[in-house]
Amino acid sequence: MSFDLATWKNQLENPKETIHQIRTGIQGGAVQGRWLAITVQNPAPFAFTTPSTAVALSRSTAGAMGQANASTGSRYVNKIRPSWHDSSLAPASPLPTVCTWALVDRLSHQGGLDGTVTTAQTTNLPTAALTRHTNGERVIAALEVFSQLGTSEVSASVSYTNSDGTSGRSGVVGLGSTNGAGRNIGRILVVPNQEGDIGVRSVESVTLSGSTGAAGNFGVVLFKPRLPIFAVQMGDDRTIDTLFDLGAQVQALEPDACLQWFITSSGGTGQAITYSVSFADG
Amino acid sequence: MAELSNVSDHLNRRTGGNNGTPEEFVWFKNPRVAGAAAAATIAGRHTSLWQYEGAPSHGAAPGGSARYPTRSTNGGIKQTNPGGSPTRQKWAVYGAVADQIGTLLVVDRIADISGLSGTVTTAQTINLTALTRYSAAATCLGNLIFVEVYTQIGATPTTLTASYVNQDGNNATTPAVAIGGTGLREAQRMIQLPLASGDTGVRGVNSVTLAGTTGTAGDFGITIVHQWGACGMPAIGVPGNPVLIGGAGKVVDCLTDACVSQIWLAGSTTSPYVTSWFAFVEA
């Protein structure tokens, strides 16, 4: 089943489900415009447990948005009402602060990697087998910081299996930093693919070129964007229609998707978001 | 040629109706090339993101032989070709955000070559003339020629001209453009070549000639692209989201085997992290 304009409009007025949530205590302080995952700071009952052993995630995972599966056809996000503020920032003039939001399906994650170890780290690796987008095509790997790392920037070489099933592929990303961009809690550091690759099926190890100066805690997350980016001005409160307001960013969600927001850092230290997300089935 | 008739038709195909076979990608680009920080950008100048590491992956310098990139060439987004009926892939949704101010150009990279020297002052023949897309008199309108630097050339400013094939199939020579020196020599720098008076299209490039040596051979090349569209990002973290259906943008035919890539028109001197997304439907 698919939509036409009439059926879409009907479900805008009568969505199959609407979820309202708040996520507070986001630890920013990172470079403005860099991606954060809101994973470990959420208030109960919406908190993710800090990842440790490798697990595949679903809509039932604590911390996920928790939407129901479609009753018929596929589920789509049709309407969003996002808002955010940062108590550490004063309203700016003339341009207020803007953050960008992206909705991802968090497929698999692990944690317990150490920012001071310079040998190949396999703790809690390889990542758990994907249960959605199982071949890894267009799946993205990132390093996520769960506990602050050190101020020395190092290269993290990530060994992975690509979407063709070829192991031993490698991508390198910077980790650790003096300005928070590579060390602060919540930072998402996308791992680039080796030349020719278009996705990651699993990650097998991570090797740092040096110590960041602090062990901290970081891990690997595999995700696939499902509703890419839109901008929200601080303090704004508006309803976004994914068809008309986001240029038809309409994508079918996989059953059991573990939905999570990635947002860009405000650069402050008191970022919090609230949102309603409505769904249509078609 | 089939078109998307209206918003309802687009929505229908994006949700799988009418054999729309929707396809969506997000493309992350990091400002690193070959494991090291990318060269600084120059405000107001073009920077190639071809070699920027990312997911999907980067591409490499094409080498000293004429190349005609396809959807399978590393560095492109590697979208799926249409399955048969419908026969056209439509580029229908686009947006991007960066941690720097700038404009992202989306292009079909239709021909390239590298291995040219910044010290050779005789004509360097490249014969980049067997385009496989946008190659006819009517379709070559809007093809653009760029110099693309892969390894930094010299600090001595000079000028460059190119012999090219215009829309009528005749040889012509571009006006001279500045090359070499600060801002026009760094790796990933792109320098657009204007066309001769009266010309509107490009069907190939025969050769390039430096008026003088830049002082360092380096490695540069010629890239021919066909621009699809642009996405301006006027502030850090503020995405551009040109609406292609019902908005000011234009739905573009994604030709079979298109090599979709991006060029950054910088607004600062810091190389950017860029996140962009694409959606295609068949019609």
PDB file of N, CA and C in Angstrom, chain B residues 83-132:
ATOM      1  N   GLY B  83      15.061   0.058 -12.941  1.00  0.00           N
ATOM      2  CA  GLY B  83      14.932  -1.380 -13.155  1.00  0.00           C
ATOM      3  C   GLY B  83      14.358  -1.792 -14.489  1.00  0.00           C
ATOM      4  N   GLY B  84      13.920  -0.855 -15.297  1.00  0.00           N
ATOM      5  CA  GLY B  84      13.389  -1.251 -16.607  1.00  0.00           C
ATOM      6  C   GLY B  84      12.157  -0.461 -16.960  1.00  0.00           C
ATOM      7  N   SER B  85      11.102  -0.603 -16.207  1.00  0.00           N
ATOM      8  CA  SER B  85       9.899   0.183 -16.449  1.00  0.00           C
ATOM      9  C   SER B  85       9.306   0.555 -15.104  1.00  0.00           C
ATOM     10  N   PRO B  86       9.328   1.779 -14.664  1.00  0.00           N
ATOM     11  CA  PRO B  86       9.762   2.979 -15.378  1.00  0.00           C
ATOM     12  C   PRO B  86      11.251   2.963 -15.753  1.00  0.00           C
ATOM     13  N   THR B  87      11.609   3.855 -16.633  1.00  0.00           N
ATOM     14  CA  THR B  87      12.973   3.845 -17.136  1.00  0.00           C
ATOM     15  C   THR B  87      13.809   5.004 -16.643  1.00  0.00           C
ATOM     16  N   ARG B  88      13.213   5.894 -15.890  1.00  0.00           N
ATOM     17  CA  ARG B  88      13.956   7.070 -15.474  1.00  0.00           C
ATOM     18  C   ARG B  88      14.069   7.142 -13.978  1.00  0.00           C
ATOM     19  N   GLN B  89      15.255   7.487 -13.528  1.00  0.00           N
ATOM     20  CA  GLN B  89      15.478   7.750 -12.119  1.00  0.00           C
ATOM     21  C   GLN B  89      15.383   9.251 -11.929  1.00  0.00           C
ATOM     22  N   LYS B  90      14.587   9.670 -10.961  1.00  0.00           N
ATOM     23  CA  LYS B  90      14.416  11.098 -10.704  1.00  0.00           C
ATOM     24  C   LYS B  90      15.093  11.463  -9.387  1.00  0.00           C
ATOM     25  N   TRP B  91      15.895  12.485  -9.427  1.00  0.00           N
ATOM     26  CA  TRP B  91      16.479  13.014  -8.206  1.00  0.00           C
ATOM     27  C   TRP B  91      15.474  13.979  -7.628  1.00  0.00           C
ATOM     28  N   ALA B  92      14.915  13.621  -6.497  1.00  0.00           N
ATOM     29  CA  ALA B  92      13.693  14.300  -6.092  1.00  0.00           C
ATOM     30  C   ALA B  92      13.749  14.984  -4.738  1.00  0.00           C
ATOM     31  N   VAL B  93      14.688  14.642  -3.914  1.00  0.00           N
ATOM     32  CA  VAL B  93      14.770  15.254  -2.591  1.00  0.00           C
ATOM     33  C   VAL B  93      16.229  15.464  -2.268  1.00  0.00           C
ATOM     34  N   TYR B  94      16.550  16.580  -1.668  1.00  0.00           N
ATOM     35  CA  TYR B  94      17.949  16.880  -1.353  1.00  0.00           C
ATOM     36  C   TYR B  94      18.030  17.874  -0.212  1.00  0.00           C
ATOM     37  N   GLY B  95      19.043  17.706   0.586  1.00  0.00           N
ATOM     38  CA  GLY B  95      19.318  18.693   1.616  1.00  0.00           C
ATOM     39  C   GLY B  95      20.695  18.452   2.195  1.00  0.00           C
ATOM     40  N   ALA B  96      21.208  19.399   2.920  1.00  0.00           N
ATOM     41  CA  ALA B  96      22.541  19.248   3.472  1.00  0.00           C
ATOM     42  C   ALA B  96      22.732  20.198   4.638  1.00  0.00           C
ATOM     43  N   VAL B  97      23.683  19.846   5.500  1.00  0.00           N
ATOM     44  CA  VAL B  97      24.079  20.709   6.613  1.00  0.00           C
ATOM     45  C   VAL B  97      25.585  20.578   6.773  1.00  0.00           C
ATOM     46  N   ALA B  98      26.233  21.628   7.224  1.00  0.00           N
ATOM     47  CA  ALA B  98      27.676  21.599   7.397  1.00  0.00           C
ATOM     48  C   ALA B  98      28.051  22.391   8.643  1.00  0.00           C
ATOM     49  N   ASP B  99      29.272  22.205   9.097  1.00  0.00           N
ATOM     50  CA  ASP B  99      29.745  22.973  10.240  1.00  0.00           C
ATOM     51  C   ASP B  99      30.504  24.216   9.783  1.00  0.00           C
ATOM     52  N   GLN B 100      30.368  24.550   8.502  1.00  0.00           N
ATOM     53  CA  GLN B 100      30.916  25.774   7.952  1.00  0.00           C
ATOM     54  C   GLN B 100      29.861  26.396   7.033  1.00  0.00           C
ATOM     55  N   ILE B 101      30.027  27.659   6.766  1.00  0.00           N
ATOM     56  CA  ILE B 101      29.140  28.343   5.840  1.00  0.00           C
ATOM     57  C   ILE B 101      29.597  28.025   4.422  1.00  0.00           C
ATOM     58  N   GLY B 102      28.654  27.760   3.554  1.00  0.00           N
ATOM     59  CA  GLY B 102      29.023  27.510   2.163  1.00  0.00           C
ATOM     60  C   GLY B 102      27.847  27.036   1.358  1.00  0.00           C
ATOM     61  N   THR B 103      28.117  26.652   0.140  1.00  0.00           N
ATOM     62  CA  THR B 103      27.105  26.132  -0.778  1.00  0.00           C
ATOM     63  C   THR B 103      27.589  24.807  -1.333  1.00  0.00           C
ATOM     64  N   LEU B 104      26.701  23.848  -1.329  1.00  0.00           N
ATOM     65  CA  LEU B 104      27.028  22.523  -1.837  1.00  0.00           C
ATOM     66  C   LEU B 104      26.426  22.372  -3.228  1.00  0.00           C
ATOM     67  N   LEU B 105      27.262  22.054  -4.182  1.00  0.00           N
ATOM     68  CA  LEU B 105      26.796  21.819  -5.544  1.00  0.00           C
ATOM     69  C   LEU B 105      26.709  20.324  -5.776  1.00  0.00           C
ATOM     70  N   VAL B 106      25.604  19.878  -6.320  1.00  0.00           N
ATOM     71  CA  VAL B 106      25.442  18.474  -6.670  1.00  0.00           C
ATOM     72  C   VAL B 106      25.654  18.339  -8.169  1.00  0.00           C
ATOM     73  N   VAL B 107      26.541  17.442  -8.545  1.00  0.00           N
ATOM     74  CA  VAL B 107      26.903  17.313  -9.950  1.00  0.00           C
ATOM     75  C   VAL B 107      26.929  15.858 -10.366  1.00  0.00           C
ATOM     76  N   ASP B 108      26.787  15.662 -11.668  1.00  0.00           N
ATOM     77  CA  ASP B 108      27.108  14.375 -12.283  1.00  0.00           C
ATOM     78  C   ASP B 108      28.522  14.541 -12.843  1.00  0.00           C
ATOM     79  N   ARG B 109      29.439  13.774 -12.304  1.00  0.00           N
ATOM     80  CA  ARG B 109      30.847  13.854 -12.720  1.00  0.00           C
ATOM     81  C   ARG B 109      30.990  12.993 -13.975  1.00  0.00           C
ATOM     82  N   ILE B 110      31.105  13.623 -15.130  1.00  0.00           N
ATOM     83  CA  ILE B 110      30.985  12.879 -16.373  1.00  0.00           C
ATOM     84  C   ILE B 110      32.314  12.568 -17.038  1.00  0.00           C
ATOM     85  N   ALA B 111      33.378  13.285 -16.680  1.00  0.00           N
ATOM     86  CA  ALA B 111      34.681  12.982 -17.267  1.00  0.00           C
ATOM     87  C   ALA B 111      35.768  13.566 -16.389  1.00  0.00           C
ATOM     88  N   ASP B 112      36.879  12.859 -16.294  1.00  0.00           N
ATOM     89  CA  ASP B 112      37.999  13.417 -15.525  1.00  0.00           C
ATOM     90  C   ASP B 112      39.320  12.791 -15.947  1.00  0.00           C
ATOM     91  N   ILE B 113      40.370  13.452 -15.563  1.00  0.00           N
ATOM     92  CA  ILE B 113      41.729  12.975 -15.812  1.00  0.00           C
ATOM     93  C   ILE B 113      42.633  13.731 -14.847  1.00  0.00           C
ATOM     94  N   SER B 114      43.728  13.120 -14.451  1.00  0.00           N
ATOM     95  CA  SER B 114      44.704  13.803 -13.616  1.00  0.00           C
ATOM     96  C   SER B 114      46.088  13.551 -14.209  1.00  0.00           C
ATOM     97  N   GLY B 115      47.109  13.850 -13.441  1.00  0.00           N
ATOM     98  CA  GLY B 115      48.464  13.605 -13.910  1.00  0.00           C
ATOM     99  C   GLY B 115      49.073  14.738 -14.707  1.00  0.00           C
ATOM    100  N   LEU B 116      48.402  15.899 -14.714  1.00  0.00           N
ATOM    101  CA  LEU B 116      48.967  17.047 -15.420  1.00  0.00           C
ATOM    102  C   LEU B 116      49.963  17.760 -14.514  1.00  0.00           C
ATOM    103  N   SER B 117      50.922  18.441 -15.150  1.00  0.00           N
ATOM    104  CA  SER B 117      52.030  19.031 -14.412  1.00  0.00           C
ATOM    105  C   SER B 117      51.899  20.533 -14.321  1.00  0.00           C
ATOM    106  N   GLY B 118      52.238  21.056 -13.150  1.00  0.00           N
ATOM    107  CA  GLY B 118      52.226  22.490 -12.937  1.00  0.00           C
ATOM    108  C   GLY B 118      53.460  23.203 -13.453  1.00  0.00           C
ATOM    109  N   THR B 119      54.366  22.468 -14.091  1.00  0.00           N
ATOM    110  CA  THR B 119      55.579  23.101 -14.613  1.00  0.00           C
ATOM    111  C   THR B 119      55.704  23.005 -16.125  1.00  0.00           C
ATOM    112  N   VAL B 120      54.818  22.248 -16.763  1.00  0.00           N
ATOM    113  CA  VAL B 120      54.906  22.083 -18.219  1.00  0.00           C
ATOM    114  C   VAL B 120      54.184  23.233 -18.890  1.00  0.00           C
ATOM    115  N   THR B 121      54.877  23.914 -19.811  1.00  0.00           N
ATOM    116  CA  THR B 121      54.282  25.099 -20.437  1.00  0.00           C
ATOM    117  C   THR B 121      53.903  24.876 -21.890  1.00  0.00           C
ATOM    118  N   THR B 122      54.073  23.646 -22.364  1.00  0.00           N
ATOM    119  CA  THR B 122      53.542  23.309 -23.683  1.00  0.00           C
ATOM    120  C   THR B 122      52.162  22.678 -23.498  1.00  0.00           C
ATOM    121  N   ALA B 123      51.432  22.521 -24.586  1.00  0.00           N
ATOM    122  CA  ALA B 123      50.086  21.963 -24.492  1.00  0.00           C
ATOM    123  C   ALA B 123      50.145  20.554 -23.923  1.00  0.00           C
ATOM    124  N   GLN B 124      49.325  20.324 -22.899  1.00  0.00           N
ATOM    125  CA  GLN B 124      49.217  18.988 -22.316  1.00  0.00           C
ATOM    126  C   GLN B 124      47.927  18.362 -22.858  1.00  0.00           C
ATOM    127  N   THR B 125      48.101  17.367 -23.730  1.00  0.00           N
ATOM    128  CA  THR B 125      46.971  16.766 -24.418  1.00  0.00           C
ATOM    129  C   THR B 125      46.270  15.775 -23.519  1.00  0.00           C
ATOM    130  N   ILE B 126      44.969  15.853 -23.451  1.00  0.00           N
ATOM    131  CA  ILE B 126      44.229  14.927 -22.598  1.00  0.00           C
ATOM    132  C   ILE B 126      43.140  14.174 -23.361  1.00  0.00           C
ATOM    133  N   ASN B 127      42.624  14.732 -24.453  1.00  0.00           N
ATOM    134  CA  ASN B 127      41.607  14.044 -25.261  1.00  0.00           C
ATOM    135  C   ASN B 127      40.454  13.517 -24.423  1.00  0.00           C
ATOM    136  N   LEU B 128      39.894  14.388 -23.602  1.00  0.00           N
ATOM    137  CA  LEU B 128      38.747  14.012 -22.754  1.00  0.00           C
ATOM    138  C   LEU B 128      37.495  14.311 -23.566  1.00  0.00           C
ATOM    139  N   THR B 129      37.244  13.491 -24.588  1.00  0.00           N
ATOM    140  CA  THR B 129      36.242  13.843 -25.592  1.00  0.00           C
ATOM    141  C   THR B 129      35.202  12.771 -25.852  1.00  0.00           C
ATOM    142  N   ALA B 130      35.196  11.695 -25.123  1.00  0.00           N
ATOM    143  CA  ALA B 130      34.238  10.614 -25.389  1.00  0.00           C
ATOM    144  C   ALA B 130      33.197  10.540 -24.276  1.00  0.00           C
ATOM    145  N   LEU B 131      32.533  11.666 -24.050  1.00  0.00           N
ATOM    146  CA  LEU B 131      31.543  11.707 -22.970  1.00  0.00           C
ATOM    147  C   LEU B 131      30.459  10.659 -23.206  1.00  0.00           C
ATOM    148  N   THR B 132      30.004  10.049 -22.120  1.00  0.00           N
ATOM    149  CA  THR B 132      28.946   9.048 -22.215  1.00  0.00           C
ATOM    150  C   THR B 132      27.604   9.575 -21.742  1.00  0.00           C
TER     151      THR B 132
END
